[in-house]
């Protein structure tokens, strides 16, 4: 039996990236402003080489050779690497250490595992997830509830996971 990898020459863990192209400076400026407003910190500028590319699940934003952002459903956010680089002060959700192994395996975040959430989070916002002990970014997801409800620890799914440290997107940058 021949494996898919042998036929395609691709490792299954790789993310398929197509149509990578350099963005115009006014597009970069608009994207940078959107991310800056959401995250509360300056990110790349129109002087940086920023490319947009399509992948299987969302569009990816390259800054130089690093994938530092994604666009999902028309909303831009930083990847885990982007969070590590730019250190945002907004849109974070903190989880207890018991949730870490699940989150870093791509699981959605359940309400009871949340210890804190930044106040500006609205339902549908792109958020980044960090652990309570080290405050290290673990994953990126979509808030399914506003901050007040995230903090209430109510049961059920609270954040839909999109990308996490160690996934295909993360490995693309290694």
PDB file of C-alpha atoms in Angstrom:
ATOM      1  CA  UNK A   1       0.000   0.000   0.000  1.00  0.00           C
ATOM      2  CA  UNK A   2       1.359   3.429  -0.989  1.00  0.00           C
ATOM      3  CA  UNK A   3       0.868   6.279   1.429  1.00  0.00           C
ATOM      4  CA  UNK A   4      -0.519   9.639   0.390  1.00  0.00           C
ATOM      5  CA  UNK A   5       2.786  11.256   1.367  1.00  0.00           C
ATOM      6  CA  UNK A   6       4.671   9.029  -1.090  1.00  0.00           C
ATOM      7  CA  UNK A   7       2.372  10.038  -3.937  1.00  0.00           C
ATOM      8  CA  UNK A   8       2.211  13.761  -3.255  1.00  0.00           C
ATOM      9  CA  UNK A   9       5.624  14.328  -1.769  1.00  0.00           C
ATOM     10  CA  UNK A  10       3.854  16.279   0.991  1.00  0.00           C
ATOM     11  CA  UNK A  11       3.803  15.524   4.655  1.00  0.00           C
ATOM     12  CA  UNK A  12       0.158  15.331   5.793  1.00  0.00           C
ATOM     13  CA  UNK A  13       0.999  17.695   8.654  1.00  0.00           C
ATOM     14  CA  UNK A  14       1.851  20.462   6.180  1.00  0.00           C
ATOM     15  CA  UNK A  15      -0.703  23.123   5.611  1.00  0.00           C
ATOM     16  CA  UNK A  16      -1.457  23.773   1.954  1.00  0.00           C
ATOM     17  CA  UNK A  17      -0.621  27.381   1.098  1.00  0.00           C
ATOM     18  CA  UNK A  18      -1.524  28.844  -2.285  1.00  0.00           C
ATOM     19  CA  UNK A  19      -1.626  32.180  -4.051  1.00  0.00           C
ATOM     20  CA  UNK A  20       0.829  33.975  -1.794  1.00  0.00           C
ATOM     21  CA  UNK A  21       1.118  37.571  -2.893  1.00  0.00           C
ATOM     22  CA  UNK A  22       2.570  40.821  -1.574  1.00  0.00           C
ATOM     23  CA  UNK A  23      -0.037  43.202  -0.195  1.00  0.00           C
ATOM     24  CA  UNK A  24      -0.162  46.865  -1.212  1.00  0.00           C
ATOM     25  CA  UNK A  25       0.882  49.324   1.462  1.00  0.00           C
ATOM     26  CA  UNK A  26      -2.629  50.705   1.998  1.00  0.00           C
ATOM     27  CA  UNK A  27      -3.938  47.127   2.476  1.00  0.00           C
ATOM     28  CA  UNK A  28      -1.131  46.460   4.961  1.00  0.00           C
ATOM     29  CA  UNK A  29      -1.943  49.687   6.791  1.00  0.00           C
ATOM     30  CA  UNK A  30      -5.653  48.758   7.073  1.00  0.00           C
ATOM     31  CA  UNK A  31      -4.850  45.227   8.252  1.00  0.00           C
ATOM     32  CA  UNK A  32      -2.271  46.482  10.738  1.00  0.00           C
ATOM     33  CA  UNK A  33      -4.792  49.015  12.117  1.00  0.00           C
ATOM     34  CA  UNK A  34      -7.467  46.298  12.508  1.00  0.00           C
ATOM     35  CA  UNK A  35      -5.046  44.056  14.412  1.00  0.00           C
ATOM     36  CA  UNK A  36      -3.711  46.949  16.498  1.00  0.00           C
ATOM     37  CA  UNK A  37      -7.226  47.987  17.576  1.00  0.00           C
ATOM     38  CA  UNK A  38      -8.169  44.409  18.471  1.00  0.00           C
ATOM     39  CA  UNK A  39      -4.934  43.502  20.253  1.00  0.00           C
ATOM     40  CA  UNK A  40      -4.049  46.843  21.858  1.00  0.00           C
ATOM     41  CA  UNK A  41      -0.435  46.850  20.597  1.00  0.00           C
ATOM     42  CA  UNK A  42       1.327  47.975  17.414  1.00  0.00           C
ATOM     43  CA  UNK A  43       2.019  45.166  14.929  1.00  0.00           C
ATOM     44  CA  UNK A  44       3.700  45.275  11.511  1.00  0.00           C
ATOM     45  CA  UNK A  45       3.681  48.462   9.419  1.00  0.00           C
ATOM     46  CA  UNK A  46       3.386  49.230   5.715  1.00  0.00           C
ATOM     47  CA  UNK A  47       7.207  49.215   5.593  1.00  0.00           C
ATOM     48  CA  UNK A  48       7.256  45.480   6.407  1.00  0.00           C
ATOM     49  CA  UNK A  49       7.051  42.847   3.643  1.00  0.00           C
ATOM     50  CA  UNK A  50       3.522  41.520   4.231  1.00  0.00           C
ATOM     51  CA  UNK A  51       1.982  38.794   2.049  1.00  0.00           C
ATOM     52  CA  UNK A  52      -1.497  37.279   2.098  1.00  0.00           C
ATOM     53  CA  UNK A  53      -1.927  33.653   1.089  1.00  0.00           C
ATOM     54  CA  UNK A  54      -4.777  31.154   0.997  1.00  0.00           C
ATOM     55  CA  UNK A  55      -4.655  27.966   3.030  1.00  0.00           C
ATOM     56  CA  UNK A  56      -7.115  25.154   3.518  1.00  0.00           C
ATOM     57  CA  UNK A  57      -8.947  26.672   6.491  1.00  0.00           C
ATOM     58  CA  UNK A  58      -8.299  30.427   6.362  1.00  0.00           C
ATOM     59  CA  UNK A  59      -6.048  33.037   4.782  1.00  0.00           C
ATOM     60  CA  UNK A  60      -2.623  33.452   6.329  1.00  0.00           C
ATOM     61  CA  UNK A  61      -0.638  36.644   6.806  1.00  0.00           C
ATOM     62  CA  UNK A  62       3.109  36.412   6.286  1.00  0.00           C
ATOM     63  CA  UNK A  63       5.377  39.095   7.700  1.00  0.00           C
ATOM     64  CA  UNK A  64       8.693  38.330   6.012  1.00  0.00           C
ATOM     65  CA  UNK A  65       8.989  34.533   6.240  1.00  0.00           C
ATOM     66  CA  UNK A  66       6.834  34.119   9.354  1.00  0.00           C
ATOM     67  CA  UNK A  67       3.094  33.475   9.448  1.00  0.00           C
ATOM     68  CA  UNK A  68       2.079  35.982  12.107  1.00  0.00           C
ATOM     69  CA  UNK A  69      -1.617  36.340  11.385  1.00  0.00           C
ATOM     70  CA  UNK A  70      -4.688  34.670   9.930  1.00  0.00           C
ATOM     71  CA  UNK A  71      -7.934  35.944   8.471  1.00  0.00           C
ATOM     72  CA  UNK A  72     -10.941  33.791   9.304  1.00  0.00           C
ATOM     73  CA  UNK A  73     -14.477  34.735   8.282  1.00  0.00           C
ATOM     74  CA  UNK A  74     -13.264  38.202   7.346  1.00  0.00           C
ATOM     75  CA  UNK A  75     -11.649  38.831  10.754  1.00  0.00           C
ATOM     76  CA  UNK A  76      -7.896  39.156  11.216  1.00  0.00           C
ATOM     77  CA  UNK A  77      -6.042  37.941  14.277  1.00  0.00           C
ATOM     78  CA  UNK A  78      -2.508  37.048  15.249  1.00  0.00           C
ATOM     79  CA  UNK A  79      -1.268  33.459  15.163  1.00  0.00           C
ATOM     80  CA  UNK A  80       0.381  32.004  18.278  1.00  0.00           C
ATOM     81  CA  UNK A  81       3.740  33.146  16.800  1.00  0.00           C
ATOM     82  CA  UNK A  82       2.256  36.601  16.194  1.00  0.00           C
ATOM     83  CA  UNK A  83       1.130  36.772  19.827  1.00  0.00           C
ATOM     84  CA  UNK A  84       4.630  35.731  20.958  1.00  0.00           C
ATOM     85  CA  UNK A  85       6.181  38.445  18.791  1.00  0.00           C
ATOM     86  CA  UNK A  86       3.830  41.394  19.401  1.00  0.00           C
ATOM     87  CA  UNK A  87       2.664  40.594  22.981  1.00  0.00           C
ATOM     88  CA  UNK A  88      -0.946  41.825  22.761  1.00  0.00           C
ATOM     89  CA  UNK A  89      -2.652  43.201  25.861  1.00  0.00           C
ATOM     90  CA  UNK A  90      -6.245  42.618  24.714  1.00  0.00           C
ATOM     91  CA  UNK A  91      -8.512  39.748  23.603  1.00  0.00           C
ATOM     92  CA  UNK A  92      -6.910  37.130  25.861  1.00  0.00           C
ATOM     93  CA  UNK A  93      -8.619  34.309  27.702  1.00  0.00           C
ATOM     94  CA  UNK A  94      -6.750  32.616  30.542  1.00  0.00           C
ATOM     95  CA  UNK A  95      -7.250  28.901  31.240  1.00  0.00           C
ATOM     96  CA  UNK A  96      -6.304  26.799  34.252  1.00  0.00           C
ATOM     97  CA  UNK A  97      -3.383  24.360  33.995  1.00  0.00           C
ATOM     98  CA  UNK A  98      -5.812  21.422  33.766  1.00  0.00           C
ATOM     99  CA  UNK A  99      -7.065  22.755  30.420  1.00  0.00           C
ATOM    100  CA  UNK A 100      -3.580  23.179  28.888  1.00  0.00           C
ATOM    101  CA  UNK A 101      -3.077  19.612  27.539  1.00  0.00           C
ATOM    102  CA  UNK A 102      -6.478  19.793  25.812  1.00  0.00           C
ATOM    103  CA  UNK A 103      -6.020  23.289  24.393  1.00  0.00           C
ATOM    104  CA  UNK A 104      -2.551  22.405  23.048  1.00  0.00           C
ATOM    105  CA  UNK A 105      -4.110  19.404  21.319  1.00  0.00           C
ATOM    106  CA  UNK A 106      -6.615  21.586  19.485  1.00  0.00           C
ATOM    107  CA  UNK A 107      -9.635  21.051  21.727  1.00  0.00           C
ATOM    108  CA  UNK A 108     -12.236  23.786  22.056  1.00  0.00           C
ATOM    109  CA  UNK A 109     -12.102  25.589  25.398  1.00  0.00           C
ATOM    110  CA  UNK A 110     -14.825  24.645  27.864  1.00  0.00           C
ATOM    111  CA  UNK A 111     -16.254  27.256  30.240  1.00  0.00           C
ATOM    112  CA  UNK A 112     -15.163  25.666  33.535  1.00  0.00           C
ATOM    113  CA  UNK A 113     -11.468  25.760  32.489  1.00  0.00           C
ATOM    114  CA  UNK A 114     -11.433  29.550  32.101  1.00  0.00           C
ATOM    115  CA  UNK A 115      -9.941  31.576  34.963  1.00  0.00           C
ATOM    116  CA  UNK A 116     -10.026  35.034  33.342  1.00  0.00           C
ATOM    117  CA  UNK A 117     -11.021  36.880  30.165  1.00  0.00           C
ATOM    118  CA  UNK A 118     -10.137  40.372  28.989  1.00  0.00           C
ATOM    119  CA  UNK A 119     -13.146  42.707  29.391  1.00  0.00           C
ATOM    120  CA  UNK A 120     -13.470  43.906  25.777  1.00  0.00           C
ATOM    121  CA  UNK A 121     -14.240  40.417  24.405  1.00  0.00           C
ATOM    122  CA  UNK A 122     -17.585  40.108  22.620  1.00  0.00           C
ATOM    123  CA  UNK A 123     -19.191  36.964  21.260  1.00  0.00           C
ATOM    124  CA  UNK A 124     -17.642  36.194  17.854  1.00  0.00           C
ATOM    125  CA  UNK A 125     -14.320  37.935  18.623  1.00  0.00           C
ATOM    126  CA  UNK A 126     -11.020  36.339  17.727  1.00  0.00           C
ATOM    127  CA  UNK A 127      -9.182  35.647  20.994  1.00  0.00           C
ATOM    128  CA  UNK A 128      -5.883  34.176  22.122  1.00  0.00           C
ATOM    129  CA  UNK A 129      -5.692  31.636  24.907  1.00  0.00           C
ATOM    130  CA  UNK A 130      -2.973  31.601  27.553  1.00  0.00           C
ATOM    131  CA  UNK A 131      -2.244  29.488  30.623  1.00  0.00           C
ATOM    132  CA  UNK A 132      -2.753  30.867  34.130  1.00  0.00           C
ATOM    133  CA  UNK A 133       0.745  30.032  35.423  1.00  0.00           C
ATOM    134  CA  UNK A 134       3.099  31.292  32.683  1.00  0.00           C
ATOM    135  CA  UNK A 135       0.676  33.453  30.637  1.00  0.00           C
ATOM    136  CA  UNK A 136       2.146  31.815  27.529  1.00  0.00           C
ATOM    137  CA  UNK A 137      -0.006  31.869  24.378  1.00  0.00           C
ATOM    138  CA  UNK A 138      -1.325  28.383  23.595  1.00  0.00           C
ATOM    139  CA  UNK A 139      -3.975  28.851  20.925  1.00  0.00           C
ATOM    140  CA  UNK A 140      -6.208  31.164  18.906  1.00  0.00           C
ATOM    141  CA  UNK A 141      -9.965  30.803  18.755  1.00  0.00           C
ATOM    142  CA  UNK A 142     -13.369  32.414  18.441  1.00  0.00           C
ATOM    143  CA  UNK A 143     -15.204  33.494  21.595  1.00  0.00           C
ATOM    144  CA  UNK A 144     -18.650  31.907  21.707  1.00  0.00           C
ATOM    145  CA  UNK A 145     -19.643  34.152  24.646  1.00  0.00           C
ATOM    146  CA  UNK A 146     -18.848  37.714  25.810  1.00  0.00           C
ATOM    147  CA  UNK A 147     -16.189  38.270  28.523  1.00  0.00           C
ATOM    148  CA  UNK A 148     -18.692  38.441  31.407  1.00  0.00           C
ATOM    149  CA  UNK A 149     -20.012  34.965  30.521  1.00  0.00           C
ATOM    150  CA  UNK A 150     -16.524  33.573  29.880  1.00  0.00           C
ATOM    151  CA  UNK A 151     -15.574  34.648  33.420  1.00  0.00           C
ATOM    152  CA  UNK A 152     -18.678  32.962  34.879  1.00  0.00           C
ATOM    153  CA  UNK A 153     -17.175  29.488  34.154  1.00  0.00           C
ATOM    154  CA  UNK A 154     -20.551  28.237  32.905  1.00  0.00           C
ATOM    155  CA  UNK A 155     -20.386  24.714  31.445  1.00  0.00           C
ATOM    156  CA  UNK A 156     -20.173  23.913  27.758  1.00  0.00           C
ATOM    157  CA  UNK A 157     -18.044  25.125  24.892  1.00  0.00           C
ATOM    158  CA  UNK A 158     -16.809  28.706  25.356  1.00  0.00           C
ATOM    159  CA  UNK A 159     -14.168  29.116  22.620  1.00  0.00           C
ATOM    160  CA  UNK A 160     -13.923  27.383  19.260  1.00  0.00           C
ATOM    161  CA  UNK A 161     -10.271  26.542  18.620  1.00  0.00           C
ATOM    162  CA  UNK A 162      -8.794  27.610  15.251  1.00  0.00           C
ATOM    163  CA  UNK A 163      -5.025  27.243  15.686  1.00  0.00           C
ATOM    164  CA  UNK A 164      -2.706  26.089  18.459  1.00  0.00           C
ATOM    165  CA  UNK A 165       1.018  25.780  19.179  1.00  0.00           C
ATOM    166  CA  UNK A 166       2.196  22.552  17.577  1.00  0.00           C
ATOM    167  CA  UNK A 167      -0.486  22.332  14.833  1.00  0.00           C
ATOM    168  CA  UNK A 168       0.069  22.383  11.032  1.00  0.00           C
ATOM    169  CA  UNK A 169       0.205  26.172  10.903  1.00  0.00           C
ATOM    170  CA  UNK A 170       2.734  26.308  13.762  1.00  0.00           C
ATOM    171  CA  UNK A 171       4.898  23.611  12.133  1.00  0.00           C
ATOM    172  CA  UNK A 172       4.942  25.582   8.864  1.00  0.00           C
ATOM    173  CA  UNK A 173       7.030  28.199  10.688  1.00  0.00           C
ATOM    174  CA  UNK A 174       9.597  25.785  12.110  1.00  0.00           C
TER     175      UNK A 174
END
